[in-house]
């Protein structure tokens, strides 16, 4: 089917490379940003609180505090959790390195625990095994947009007196047992990078129901100073006090206006992502050797990624061969993730070796993320399906 592979000189399924993720900007977004550019406040002004309020309402949390990126938001969360030198935080190796890096920012030590074979999310039993008297926080990731095992992790956190942080950078709009991701963990972190569900260019948010944590987060992103310049100007005050060492991690009004405008389309974006995932499942469920992402009955994923697994020994090639063949067909596949403990920095600083997290490592050898974003046209989806079928049938064993 489909003629010779592009990698062997055949015609590619498509000429332009389809990326794995991409933003979608509408005219109404541009109008919202332009309006702010013409206004009095282009950084911390009225749009910040408006965006924070709208996001908090969307994810069912009492408070949301914006940051200049998802990574800055993670830094804020570990700091608000009180992590410092000699402390440890248990987290997953199957994630973007920022999830674990933030623990180093606080001077503490990330400790990895293996993932569950179905969702590739932090396995609560493995996490429990890694808890020591030094552990102060648990950082789970909703891999690919599928909520982590939140009840079990929350129970572990309360049993061991840990702060439970959920890195939901993949999961804006996901639901767990009917509850939106955002009001379940002590702090839930979101990213508005262009490949995510909504974008502000760069940006992030921490959602929490805890007033005290929200207060610490607000101080942390503004140098450790309570209140902001605009409040003081409006009240005619000059005095301020820096009570903690913080950073300038503020998200400007220009970005918040874009976020507010994008947030209005979040439900449409999620519906489109779910529809594409449904089409992929229907197209690939009958292809032997390709494992599609599993969804637990209590989860409604937000489908940030669509990671398939090329099962070992089922094709006349491996993941690398599959990957190159799909790229040559014009499909911008990616790999999420190289397990974090494999990166040189982690090997050098923590001494982890291959073999310590067998489930994550075995998955890594097989993973390929197919393009999935809400701006995909029907033809883009059809191209991905055609290319995967073409490559799979070409390399089919026996
Ligand atoms: C995107 C992402 C981040 C970082 O977010 P930025 O906004 O790019 O800083 C952190 N963790 C995970 C799991 C992510 O996917």
PDB file of C-alpha atoms in Angstrom, residues 7 17 20 308 310 317-336 365-370 391 395:
ATOM      1  CA  UNK A   7      13.063   7.205   2.805  1.00  0.00           C
ATOM      2  CA  UNK A  17       6.597  18.785   7.261  1.00  0.00           C
ATOM      3  CA  UNK A  20       3.848  17.522  16.171  1.00  0.00           C
ATOM      4  CA  UNK A 308       2.202   5.414  20.073  1.00  0.00           C
ATOM      5  CA  UNK A 310       6.331   0.542  18.283  1.00  0.00           C
ATOM      6  CA  UNK A 317      12.727  -2.271  12.019  1.00  0.00           C
ATOM      7  CA  UNK A 318      12.871  -0.581  15.399  1.00  0.00           C
ATOM      8  CA  UNK A 319      11.558   2.746  16.712  1.00  0.00           C
ATOM      9  CA  UNK A 320      14.456   4.655  15.119  1.00  0.00           C
ATOM     10  CA  UNK A 321      13.690   3.140  11.701  1.00  0.00           C
ATOM     11  CA  UNK A 322       9.994   3.888  12.098  1.00  0.00           C
ATOM     12  CA  UNK A 323      10.780   7.446  13.180  1.00  0.00           C
ATOM     13  CA  UNK A 324      13.050   8.231  10.199  1.00  0.00           C
ATOM     14  CA  UNK A 325      10.575   6.695   7.757  1.00  0.00           C
ATOM     15  CA  UNK A 326       7.706   8.841   9.092  1.00  0.00           C
ATOM     16  CA  UNK A 327       9.851  11.984   8.982  1.00  0.00           C
ATOM     17  CA  UNK A 328      10.707  11.278   5.349  1.00  0.00           C
ATOM     18  CA  UNK A 329       6.967  11.006   4.606  1.00  0.00           C
ATOM     19  CA  UNK A 330       6.553  14.607   5.897  1.00  0.00           C
ATOM     20  CA  UNK A 331       5.197  13.701   9.333  1.00  0.00           C
ATOM     21  CA  UNK A 332       6.974  15.694  12.077  1.00  0.00           C
ATOM     22  CA  UNK A 333       7.046  12.970  14.702  1.00  0.00           C
ATOM     23  CA  UNK A 334       8.864  13.458  17.984  1.00  0.00           C
ATOM     24  CA  UNK A 335       9.855  11.400  21.041  1.00  0.00           C
ATOM     25  CA  UNK A 336       8.399  12.219  24.468  1.00  0.00           C
ATOM     26  CA  UNK A 365      12.694   2.651  23.367  1.00  0.00           C
ATOM     27  CA  UNK A 366       9.281   2.363  21.693  1.00  0.00           C
ATOM     28  CA  UNK A 367       7.683   5.825  21.851  1.00  0.00           C
ATOM     29  CA  UNK A 368       6.827   8.033  18.884  1.00  0.00           C
ATOM     30  CA  UNK A 369       4.582  11.105  19.266  1.00  0.00           C
ATOM     31  CA  UNK A 370       2.359  11.659  16.248  1.00  0.00           C
ATOM     32  CA  UNK A 391       5.297   2.615   7.073  1.00  0.00           C
ATOM     33  CA  UNK A 395       7.970  -2.990   7.805  1.00  0.00           C
TER      34      UNK A 395
END
